[in-house]
Coordinates of C-alpha atoms in Angstrom, one line a residue:
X1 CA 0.0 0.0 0.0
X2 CA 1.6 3.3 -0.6
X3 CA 2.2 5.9 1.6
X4 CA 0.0 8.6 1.4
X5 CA 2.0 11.4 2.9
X6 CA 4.7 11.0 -0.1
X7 CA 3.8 11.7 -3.6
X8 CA 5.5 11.1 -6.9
X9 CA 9.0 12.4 -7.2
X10 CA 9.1 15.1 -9.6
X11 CA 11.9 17.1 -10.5
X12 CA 10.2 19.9 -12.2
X13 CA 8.0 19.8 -9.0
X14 CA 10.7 20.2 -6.5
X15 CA 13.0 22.7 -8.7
X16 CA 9.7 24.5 -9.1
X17 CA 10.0 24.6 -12.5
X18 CA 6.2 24.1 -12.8
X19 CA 5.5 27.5 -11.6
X20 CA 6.9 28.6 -14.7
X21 CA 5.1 26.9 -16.9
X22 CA 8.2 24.2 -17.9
X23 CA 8.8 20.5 -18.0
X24 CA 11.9 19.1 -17.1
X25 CA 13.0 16.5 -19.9
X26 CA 16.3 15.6 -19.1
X27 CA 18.9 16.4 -17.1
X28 CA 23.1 16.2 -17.1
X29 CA 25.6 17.0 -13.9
X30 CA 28.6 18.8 -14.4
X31 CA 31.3 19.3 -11.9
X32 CA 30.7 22.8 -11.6
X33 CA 27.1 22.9 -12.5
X34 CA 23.7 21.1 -13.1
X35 CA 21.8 21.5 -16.5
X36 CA 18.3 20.7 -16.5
X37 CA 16.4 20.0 -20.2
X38 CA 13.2 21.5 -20.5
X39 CA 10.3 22.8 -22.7
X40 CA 7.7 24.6 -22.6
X41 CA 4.0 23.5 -21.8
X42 CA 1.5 25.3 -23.9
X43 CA 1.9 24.7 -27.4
X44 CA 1.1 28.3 -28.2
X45 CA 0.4 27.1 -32.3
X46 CA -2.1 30.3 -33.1
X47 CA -1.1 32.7 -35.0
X48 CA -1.3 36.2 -33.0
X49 CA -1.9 38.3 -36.3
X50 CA -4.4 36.1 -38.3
X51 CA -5.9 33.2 -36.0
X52 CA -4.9 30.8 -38.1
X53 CA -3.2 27.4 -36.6
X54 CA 0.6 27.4 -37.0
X55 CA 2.5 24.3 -38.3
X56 CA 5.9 23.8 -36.8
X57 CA 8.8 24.8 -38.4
X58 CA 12.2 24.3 -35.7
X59 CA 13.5 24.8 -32.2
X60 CA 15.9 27.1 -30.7
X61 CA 17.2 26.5 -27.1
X62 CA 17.2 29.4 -25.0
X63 CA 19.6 29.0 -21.5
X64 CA 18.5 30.3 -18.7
X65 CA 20.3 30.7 -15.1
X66 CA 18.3 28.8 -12.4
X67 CA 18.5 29.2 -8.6
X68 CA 21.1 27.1 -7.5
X69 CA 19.7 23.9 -5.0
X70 CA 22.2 22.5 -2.8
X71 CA 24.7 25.8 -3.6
X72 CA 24.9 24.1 -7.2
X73 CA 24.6 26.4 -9.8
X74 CA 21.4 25.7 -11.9
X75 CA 21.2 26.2 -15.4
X76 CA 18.0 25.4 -17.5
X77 CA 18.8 25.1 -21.4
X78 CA 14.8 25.5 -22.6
X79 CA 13.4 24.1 -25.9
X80 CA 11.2 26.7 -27.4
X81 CA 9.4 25.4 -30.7
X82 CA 8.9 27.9 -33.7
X83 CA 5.8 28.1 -35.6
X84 CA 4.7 29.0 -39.5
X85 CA 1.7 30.4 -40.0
X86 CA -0.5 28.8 -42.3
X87 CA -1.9 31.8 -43.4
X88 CA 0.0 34.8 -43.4
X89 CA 3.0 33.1 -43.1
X90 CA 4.1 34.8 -40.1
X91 CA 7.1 32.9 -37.5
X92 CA 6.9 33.0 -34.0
X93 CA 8.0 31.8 -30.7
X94 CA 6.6 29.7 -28.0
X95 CA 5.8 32.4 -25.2
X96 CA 8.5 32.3 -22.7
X97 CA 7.1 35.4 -20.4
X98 CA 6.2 33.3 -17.7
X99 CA 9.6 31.7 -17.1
X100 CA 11.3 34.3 -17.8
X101 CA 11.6 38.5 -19.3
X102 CA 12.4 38.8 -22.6
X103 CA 15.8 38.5 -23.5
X104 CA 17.2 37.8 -19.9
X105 CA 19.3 35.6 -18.5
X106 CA 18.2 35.0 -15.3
X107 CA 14.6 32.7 -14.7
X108 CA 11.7 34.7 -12.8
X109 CA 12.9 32.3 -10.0
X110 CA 16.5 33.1 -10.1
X111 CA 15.3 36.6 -9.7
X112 CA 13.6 36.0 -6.5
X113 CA 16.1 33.6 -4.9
X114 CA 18.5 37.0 -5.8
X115 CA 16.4 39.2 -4.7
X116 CA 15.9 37.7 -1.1
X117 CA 19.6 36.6 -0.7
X118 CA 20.8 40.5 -1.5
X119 CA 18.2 41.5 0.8
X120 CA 16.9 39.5 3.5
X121 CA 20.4 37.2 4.2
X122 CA 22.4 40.0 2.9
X123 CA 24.8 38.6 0.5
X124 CA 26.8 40.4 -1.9
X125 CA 26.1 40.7 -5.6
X126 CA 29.7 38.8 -6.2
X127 CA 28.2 36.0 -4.0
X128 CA 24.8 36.0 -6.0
X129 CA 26.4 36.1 -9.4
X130 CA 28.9 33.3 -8.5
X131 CA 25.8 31.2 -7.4
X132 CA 23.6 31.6 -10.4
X133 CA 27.4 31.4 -12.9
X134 CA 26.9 34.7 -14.8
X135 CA 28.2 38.0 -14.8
X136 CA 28.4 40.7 -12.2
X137 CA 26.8 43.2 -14.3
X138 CA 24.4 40.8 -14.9
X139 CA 23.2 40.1 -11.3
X140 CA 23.6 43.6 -10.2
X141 CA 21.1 45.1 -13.3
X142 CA 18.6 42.1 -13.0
X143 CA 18.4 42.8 -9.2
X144 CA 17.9 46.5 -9.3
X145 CA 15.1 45.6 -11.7
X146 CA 13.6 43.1 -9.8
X147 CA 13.6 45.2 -7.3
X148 CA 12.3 49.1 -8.5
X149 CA 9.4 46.6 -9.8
X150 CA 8.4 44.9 -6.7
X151 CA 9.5 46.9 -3.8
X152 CA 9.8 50.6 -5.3
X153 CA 6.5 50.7 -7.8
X154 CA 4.4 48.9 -5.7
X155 CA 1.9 51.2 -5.3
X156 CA 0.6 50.2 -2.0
X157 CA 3.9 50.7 -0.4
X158 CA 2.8 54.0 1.0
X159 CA -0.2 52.7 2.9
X160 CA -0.7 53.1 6.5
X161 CA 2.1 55.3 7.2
X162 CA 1.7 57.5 10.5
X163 CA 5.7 57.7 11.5
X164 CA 8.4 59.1 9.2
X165 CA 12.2 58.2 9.8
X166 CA 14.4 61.0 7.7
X167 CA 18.6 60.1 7.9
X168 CA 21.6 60.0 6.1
X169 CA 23.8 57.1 4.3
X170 CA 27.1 57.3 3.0
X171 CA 27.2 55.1 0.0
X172 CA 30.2 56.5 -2.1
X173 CA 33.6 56.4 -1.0
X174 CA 35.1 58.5 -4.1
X175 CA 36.0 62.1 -4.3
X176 CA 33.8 62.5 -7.1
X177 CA 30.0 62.3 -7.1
X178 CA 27.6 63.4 -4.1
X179 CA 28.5 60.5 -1.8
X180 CA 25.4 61.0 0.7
X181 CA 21.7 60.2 -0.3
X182 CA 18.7 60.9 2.1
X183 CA 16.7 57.7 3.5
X184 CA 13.3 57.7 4.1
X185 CA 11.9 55.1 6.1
X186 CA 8.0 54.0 8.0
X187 CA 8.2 53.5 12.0
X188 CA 5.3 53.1 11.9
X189 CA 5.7 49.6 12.9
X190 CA 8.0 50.1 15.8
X191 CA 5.7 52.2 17.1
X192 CA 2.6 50.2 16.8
X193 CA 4.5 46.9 17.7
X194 CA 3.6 44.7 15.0
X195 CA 7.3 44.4 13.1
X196 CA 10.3 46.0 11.3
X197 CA 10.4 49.3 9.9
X198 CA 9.8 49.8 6.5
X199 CA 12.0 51.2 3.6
X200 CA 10.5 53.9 2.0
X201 CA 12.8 55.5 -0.4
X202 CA 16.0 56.8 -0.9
X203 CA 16.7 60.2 -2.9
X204 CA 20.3 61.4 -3.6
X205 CA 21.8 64.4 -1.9
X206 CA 21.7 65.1 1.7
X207 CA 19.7 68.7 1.8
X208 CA 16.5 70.6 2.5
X209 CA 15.5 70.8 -0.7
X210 CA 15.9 66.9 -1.1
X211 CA 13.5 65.5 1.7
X212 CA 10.9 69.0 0.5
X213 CA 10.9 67.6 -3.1
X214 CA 10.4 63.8 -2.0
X215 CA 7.8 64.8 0.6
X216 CA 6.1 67.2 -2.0
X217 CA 5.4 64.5 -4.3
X218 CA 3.1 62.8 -2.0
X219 CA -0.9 63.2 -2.3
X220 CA -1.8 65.5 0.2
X221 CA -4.0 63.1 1.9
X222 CA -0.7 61.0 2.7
X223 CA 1.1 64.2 4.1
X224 CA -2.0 64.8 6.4
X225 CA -2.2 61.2 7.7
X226 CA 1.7 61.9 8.8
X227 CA 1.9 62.0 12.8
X228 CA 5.4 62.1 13.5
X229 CA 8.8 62.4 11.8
X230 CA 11.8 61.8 13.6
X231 CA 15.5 62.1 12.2
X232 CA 19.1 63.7 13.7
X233 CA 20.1 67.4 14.5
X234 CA 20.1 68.4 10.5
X235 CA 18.1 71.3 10.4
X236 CA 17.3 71.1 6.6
X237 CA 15.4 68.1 7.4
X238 CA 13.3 70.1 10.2
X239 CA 12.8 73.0 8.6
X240 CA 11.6 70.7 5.2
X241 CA 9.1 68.5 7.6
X242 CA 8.0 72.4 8.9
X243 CA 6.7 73.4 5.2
X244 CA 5.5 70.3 4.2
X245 CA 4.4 68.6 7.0
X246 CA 3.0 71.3 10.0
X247 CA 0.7 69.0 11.4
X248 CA 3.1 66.3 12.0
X249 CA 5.5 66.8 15.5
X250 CA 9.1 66.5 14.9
X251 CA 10.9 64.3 17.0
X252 CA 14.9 62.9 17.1
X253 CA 15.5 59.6 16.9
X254 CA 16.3 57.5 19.4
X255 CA 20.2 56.8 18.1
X256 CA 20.9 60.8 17.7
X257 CA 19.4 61.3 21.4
X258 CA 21.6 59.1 23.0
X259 CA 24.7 59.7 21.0
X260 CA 24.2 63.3 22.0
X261 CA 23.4 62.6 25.6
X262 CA 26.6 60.3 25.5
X263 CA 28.7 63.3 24.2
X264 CA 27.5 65.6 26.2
X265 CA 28.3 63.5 29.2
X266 CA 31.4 62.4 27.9
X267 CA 32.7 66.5 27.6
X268 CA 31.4 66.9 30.9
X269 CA 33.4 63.9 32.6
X270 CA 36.4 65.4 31.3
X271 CA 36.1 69.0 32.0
X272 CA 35.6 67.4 35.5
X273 CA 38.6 65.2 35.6
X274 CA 41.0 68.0 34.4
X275 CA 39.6 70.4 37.6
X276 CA 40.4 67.8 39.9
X277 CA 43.9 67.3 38.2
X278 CA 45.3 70.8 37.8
X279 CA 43.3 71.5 41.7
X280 CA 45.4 68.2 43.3
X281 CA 48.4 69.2 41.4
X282 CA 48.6 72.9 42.4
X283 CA 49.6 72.7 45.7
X284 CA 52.6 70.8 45.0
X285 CA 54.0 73.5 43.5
X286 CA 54.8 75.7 46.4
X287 CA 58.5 76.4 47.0
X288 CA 60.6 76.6 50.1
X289 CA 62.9 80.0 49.4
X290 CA 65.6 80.8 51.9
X291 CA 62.8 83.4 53.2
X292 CA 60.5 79.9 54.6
X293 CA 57.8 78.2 52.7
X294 CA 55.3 79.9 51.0
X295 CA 52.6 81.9 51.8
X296 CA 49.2 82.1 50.3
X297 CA 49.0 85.5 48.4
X298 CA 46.2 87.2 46.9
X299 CA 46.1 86.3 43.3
X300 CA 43.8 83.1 42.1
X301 CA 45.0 79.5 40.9
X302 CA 44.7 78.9 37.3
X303 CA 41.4 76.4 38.5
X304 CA 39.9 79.6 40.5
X305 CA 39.2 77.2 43.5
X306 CA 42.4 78.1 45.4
X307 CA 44.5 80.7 46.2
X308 CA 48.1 81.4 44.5
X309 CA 51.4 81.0 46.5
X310 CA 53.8 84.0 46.9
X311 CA 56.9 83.2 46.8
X312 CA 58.8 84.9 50.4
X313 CA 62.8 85.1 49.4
X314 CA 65.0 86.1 52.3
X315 CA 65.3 89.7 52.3
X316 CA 69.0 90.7 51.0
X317 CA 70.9 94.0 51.6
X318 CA 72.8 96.1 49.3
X319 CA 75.8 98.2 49.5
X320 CA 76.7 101.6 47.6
X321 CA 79.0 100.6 44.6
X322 CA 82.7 101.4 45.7
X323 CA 85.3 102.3 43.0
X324 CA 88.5 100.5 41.9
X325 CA 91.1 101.2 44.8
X326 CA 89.0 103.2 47.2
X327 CA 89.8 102.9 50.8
X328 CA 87.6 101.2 53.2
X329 CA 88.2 103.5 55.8
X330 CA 86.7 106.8 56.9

């Protein structure tokens, strides 16, 4: 009797391949790699122009780089059939959107497993590339545009948003080029409890006019629904959530507060321990001149908190200047 908790083994199942509307045909391990065969599902033999059925004509193989299983690099090498029209004559291609963009490299999988190993367990985009075997370019422009699309255009990223987070990143590390850009993030959920805050945007440059010109573009009924911004001591920031914002309170955030508290107490600790210093040292410095030891005198220490020491010398005489060879006596 078979088990009913285990099904079939199916590699396009468990490489997920299904989800992008492929079959896994064959397969071949290389020491460095794994290449699965597949094609595609749906024939896709009507003409888009006419209606009329297609008859087939050839195959191309299109490679595509897969997310890696096992830290093996995946690579899919996908048979797409050509049609002829038998109308118009037209050719075409089995549609391919669902496993992948047009013209990439890099399987609508692949992007995700990139996506959430740049972001979520923070890998570089050296580590990504050498995982899926392609370029760095390549990794690093199919990542940005996997990400603008789902994290930056999605619309309802905005929703919900009560607490504003304003700071400043350092991301370039050349003399050339504005080197600061201005993050915008939700605390909204820090406030409220239910998770992490939320990435909002970033806008290059570090000025007023910056966060005034990001927060400008906003509907009005977002700015409204805006509670609280916090950020750091900048007042370019302040003054921009002032204009834009003068319902919402501005706040600083709890890292600036406590650096600032820390420096403050830090200058105060030493102002301290250099008054006791120079006020346990001054004393020592009182001499003993043949006149005795010294006497307190009237002039202040260089602390303020005690008085100076006059220095008594023993009192000396003097004696009229007598000339070469003068007599001694009256």
């Amino acid at each position: 009797m078979p088990d009913a908790t285990f099904a079939r083994p199916d590699l396009a199942t468990f490489t997920r391949l299904d989800e992008l509307g492929l079959v896994v045909t064959g397969q071949r391990l290389e020491p460095n790699r794994a290449v699965l065969a597949c094609r595609v599902i749906d024939d896709d033999r009507w003409c888009r122009h006419c209606g009329c059925e297609g008859a087939p004509r050839d195959s191309v193989v299109r490679e595509l780089a897969h997310e890696p299983f096992g830290w093996r690099p995946t690579t899919l090498a996908v048979t797409i059939r050509r049609y002829r029209c038998t109308g118009c004559g037209r050719v075409w291609r089995q549609d391919t959107t669902k496993a992948a963009q047009p013209r990439a490299r890099l399987s609508r999988a692949a992007l995700r497993w990139a996506l959430t190993a740049l972001v979520v367990q923070h890998l570089t985009v050296a580590r990504v590339a050498e995982a899926l075997t392609v370029a760095w370019n390549t990794a690093n422009d199919a990542v940005l545009a996997e990400g603008k699309r789902v994290l930056i255009s999605d619309p309802a990223r905005f929703d919900g948003v009560a607490v504003v987070g304003v700071d400043e990143h350092v991301w370039r590390h050349t003399r050339k080029g504005d080197k600061y850009v201005t993050v915008i993030i939700d605390l909204t959920p820090i406030r409220d409890g239910p998770g992490p805050a939320r990435l909002l945007d970033m806008v290059e440059g570090r000025s007023k006019a910056a966060f005034k010109t990001w927060l400008a573009d906003r509907p009005q009924a977002w700015r409204d629904a805006v509670e609280v911004v916090a950020m750091d001591g900048f007042t370019g920031f302040k003054t921009a959530a002032a204009e834009e914002l003068p319902d919402a309170v501005a706040v600083m955030d709890s890292f600036h507060f406590v650096r600032l508290g820390g420096d403050a107490l830090d200058r105060c600790r030493r102002r301290v321990q250099q008054d006791c210093t120079a006020t346990a040292a001054w004393p020592a410095t009182r001499c003993t001149g043949p006149g005795g030891p010294c006497t307190p005198g009237t002039t202040s220490s260089p602390t303020g908190n005690e008085s100076a020491w006059s220095c008594c010398s023993a009192p000396t005489t003097t004696s009229r200047s007598k000339r070469p060879g003068a007599s001694t006596s009256g």
